Amino acid sequence: MSLVRSFLLAVMIVWVSAAGGTCEELTLRAGLNGLVKRDVLALYDSGDEAAPDQTRIHKFLEMPLNHLGYKLTYWDLKRGVPSADLTLKHAAAVSWFGQNTIANADAYFTWATWAGRMNVKFVLFGLIGTPATPAEVPKINDFLAGLGLKFISNYVTETAATQIRTKDALVEFERKFGKLLAGYLVMHAQGPQTRIHLSTSDSSPADPSAAALGQPEAVLVATSPGGGYVAANYAIHYDQKRNRLSWLIDPIAFLSAALAGAPSPVPDTTTRAGRRIYFSHIDGDGWNNLAFPATATSAPAVTAAEAALNELIVPFPDLPVTIGLISCDADTAMGGTVGAQNVARKLYALTQVEAASHTHTHPFEWSFYENYSRKREFDRINPPIPRLSAAKPVRSAGGSISGLFDYLSPGSTAIATPALPAKVIPGPLPRYRTAKPFDLGTEVAGSLKAAQALAPQGKRPELYLWSGDTRPFEAAVRATRTAGVRNMNGGDSRYDSDFASLAYVRPLSRLVGRERQIYSVNANEMLYTNDWKGPYGGFAKLKETFERTEFPRRLKGMNLYYHMFSAEKAVSRDVVRTHLNDARAASVIPIEASRYATIADDFFQTEIRRLAPMTWRIEKRGEMQTLRFDDAVALTVDYAASAGVLGHNRHSGSLYVALDPAAAQPVLALRKVAPDASGEQAPGRTHLIESRWDVRELSVGDCAVSANAKGYGPGQMRWAGVKPGPWHIKLHQAGQAKQSFDAVADASGVLDVSLDADARSGLSLEMRCGG
């Protein structure tokens, strides 16, 4: 044992001793009295991957881990190894090293071996992190023993004669292995609890101990009680000809197996009140561009914002939409127009429209402004090119006639400053309008104030939508929190026939220092229209992403995200209108974009405390109101032992439990049912299956149900566990009776109602049996 390893081992012992107990006691204390561990250490080396959002873990593993309920703590091994206290707060650690030698490798393996013995699971993708020299093999195998594996020999490069020996349903997920396998390290399974998902017959030199166990094959994909392993080049395949990625393993199924433990609820961001979430938001780009041809609702040409107002927003009062204004488009001192102000007032006056900011000057390259220099900006935008007359309008790449200060295209922007003549600048610029120096306060708080000034009294912007490359720096994200709003954009998830892989479905967020940027759920039309160069109907393919992220697993809600310039053209307006009509007909719950951003933020704050093997208390959840259990056909809610639970629904084998937003710390208890029975016939009490309206403050009696509700469109609801026969339903608003309805529960106790009422400002619901 080296002196370094001996020292670190001694430090570990001191850590345990200082905590005042055995390893087992320390592990229990890290659980904090039943607190379910949802944190995973994401280990990387900044010498290989410069920042967390550039890691393979963020790009490929964070989404599956989020789906399984986990949140990541990124740890750069150049800082050394995590402390004992930090380590024991985590359920697992995951690595995906791209180089053979990581920073502080000797300390890392000593720490990792100790952490594994303290019941921290390890999930190892790709390379181990150190060359497998004879001197390194003992410490490698000390670590791998916790995964039920043993390193046998170095890289096998000649695989022409190699045959697959073991292969199960977890592998060849999106692509089959080729006839010639990639090279691999030779690992053998150690112990009966190691589950081999992929192995080959070529494992020479033979390991006598493995052969004695009857498992001499080389293991390429495996899981065990200690975690999991995927050999390098056996997780994702890159097709160079098509420039496309494909998963060779099912990442969700693999991580679920590798991190398996006691059943625990998963905070779920896709579902609310038993239905899939739908929301829409519009970035203000192209607000003042002209719409061609003239829209169906006006003979003369109108701006894109007016076209969107008339054709895509006013006709859909049942579908909320969040609209982010680029405030300089409405700032006459920056080349904006009074007309833009008037359209913004009309839009923000609509009940279904949520006000938001899409910045002030629309930075394209956020990193440029982290350490801002006006001189550097002038150097970027002042090449020697011909002048353009300020009085002469110019035609945009999309065909619109634009004013001097309007956005032309990602590669051509008209600008004017007191120090710089008006010019057309070829090539990318750091922001849309450069007439004044960049100021973060104006960009965030100032733009929010400008949006609020155009909104009716009592309506304030709740969301800040990132622009350009959507990669804000830490201080910019912090500025949105300081301003009291949520932030969103970036990610650009797609999952369709052109990008047919989970590798293109992004996680919930991006860590920026100590701040968190929430990603939008789906990509916008720019990615479907070749950066708005055509085909302009390409955004229709978004429907495929909606479908593929709903089946076979519900991975995401539905997010209709586009720019104002989509209203410029009839074909693109038609595509958006089709998506809106589909959403209107779908079994969804429409919410505001800021509500989704809040739910996503609160995913990371939610705490789950186990009170008994099948009972949990949910704390600090904010707007996170849905818990999910996968592979739950034999589970249902035990309402007699639960409190603060609205109801439950099922989708693709998963159980979705809706919590009452009015309950501060709901308690959820489950019970088992026969695998061939739903368990819904005797639920214990009346409960909600699904609702298009948000439901809260539920009260249930023998023959009566009351609740408050708020939402958009018709109040479609399904209740279960009610008394069969006629029911009478009354709606009250502000203490006044509004409407009454009659409905009939079927013999199984299911009551379907559709309430034709305006619930956008909220109302009270009373249901009584007997008619």
PDB file of C-alpha atoms in Angstrom, residues 278 280 282 307-323 350-354 560 562 573-585 590 692 712-714 760:
ATOM      1  CA  TYR A 278     -49.190  21.252 -21.475  1.00  0.00           C
ATOM      2  CA  SER A 280     -46.694  27.158 -24.425  1.00  0.00           C
ATOM      3  CA  ILE A 282     -43.319  32.529 -27.363  1.00  0.00           C
ATOM      4  CA  ALA A 307     -50.890  38.036 -36.716  1.00  0.00           C
ATOM      5  CA  ALA A 308     -50.117  35.874 -33.693  1.00  0.00           C
ATOM      6  CA  LEU A 309     -52.599  37.854 -31.601  1.00  0.00           C
ATOM      7  CA  ASN A 310     -55.403  37.491 -34.130  1.00  0.00           C
ATOM      8  CA  GLU A 311     -54.884  33.918 -35.311  1.00  0.00           C
ATOM      9  CA  LEU A 312     -52.937  31.981 -32.693  1.00  0.00           C
ATOM     10  CA  ILE A 313     -53.912  33.492 -29.356  1.00  0.00           C
ATOM     11  CA  VAL A 314     -57.349  35.167 -29.309  1.00  0.00           C
ATOM     12  CA  PRO A 315     -59.044  32.066 -30.835  1.00  0.00           C
ATOM     13  CA  PHE A 316     -57.607  29.846 -28.057  1.00  0.00           C
ATOM     14  CA  PRO A 317     -58.725  31.271 -24.687  1.00  0.00           C
ATOM     15  CA  ASP A 318     -58.612  27.738 -23.288  1.00  0.00           C
ATOM     16  CA  LEU A 319     -54.851  27.403 -23.872  1.00  0.00           C
ATOM     17  CA  PRO A 320     -52.555  29.624 -21.806  1.00  0.00           C
ATOM     18  CA  VAL A 321     -49.481  31.083 -23.483  1.00  0.00           C
ATOM     19  CA  THR A 322     -46.521  32.973 -22.048  1.00  0.00           C
ATOM     20  CA  ILE A 323     -45.178  35.772 -24.248  1.00  0.00           C
ATOM     21  CA  LEU A 350     -55.868  38.617 -22.421  1.00  0.00           C
ATOM     22  CA  THR A 351     -56.621  36.329 -19.478  1.00  0.00           C
ATOM     23  CA  GLN A 352     -54.858  33.357 -21.083  1.00  0.00           C
ATOM     24  CA  VAL A 353     -51.643  35.336 -21.724  1.00  0.00           C
ATOM     25  CA  GLU A 354     -48.848  35.420 -19.174  1.00  0.00           C
ATOM     26  CA  LEU A 560     -45.361  24.372 -27.664  1.00  0.00           C
ATOM     27  CA  TYR A 562     -41.952  29.111 -30.911  1.00  0.00           C
ATOM     28  CA  ARG A 573     -49.016  29.831 -38.756  1.00  0.00           C
ATOM     29  CA  ASP A 574     -50.940  26.790 -39.949  1.00  0.00           C
ATOM     30  CA  VAL A 575     -48.471  24.442 -38.257  1.00  0.00           C
ATOM     31  CA  VAL A 576     -48.744  26.265 -34.924  1.00  0.00           C
ATOM     32  CA  ARG A 577     -52.539  26.307 -35.233  1.00  0.00           C
ATOM     33  CA  THR A 578     -52.533  22.543 -35.815  1.00  0.00           C
ATOM     34  CA  HIS A 579     -50.489  22.012 -32.648  1.00  0.00           C
ATOM     35  CA  LEU A 580     -52.917  24.234 -30.735  1.00  0.00           C
ATOM     36  CA  ASN A 581     -55.927  22.272 -32.000  1.00  0.00           C
ATOM     37  CA  ASP A 582     -54.212  18.999 -31.071  1.00  0.00           C
ATOM     38  CA  ALA A 583     -53.511  20.327 -27.574  1.00  0.00           C
ATOM     39  CA  ARG A 584     -57.124  21.445 -27.221  1.00  0.00           C
ATOM     40  CA  ALA A 585     -58.294  17.905 -27.976  1.00  0.00           C
ATOM     41  CA  PRO A 590     -52.883  23.426 -19.560  1.00  0.00           C
ATOM     42  CA  ARG A 692     -58.136  19.512 -16.818  1.00  0.00           C
ATOM     43  CA  TYR A 712     -58.428  26.798 -18.679  1.00  0.00           C
ATOM     44  CA  GLY A 713     -61.155  25.440 -20.903  1.00  0.00           C
ATOM     45  CA  PRO A 714     -63.887  22.980 -19.962  1.00  0.00           C
ATOM     46  CA  ARG A 760     -59.448  31.005 -15.107  1.00  0.00           C
TER      47      ARG A 760
END
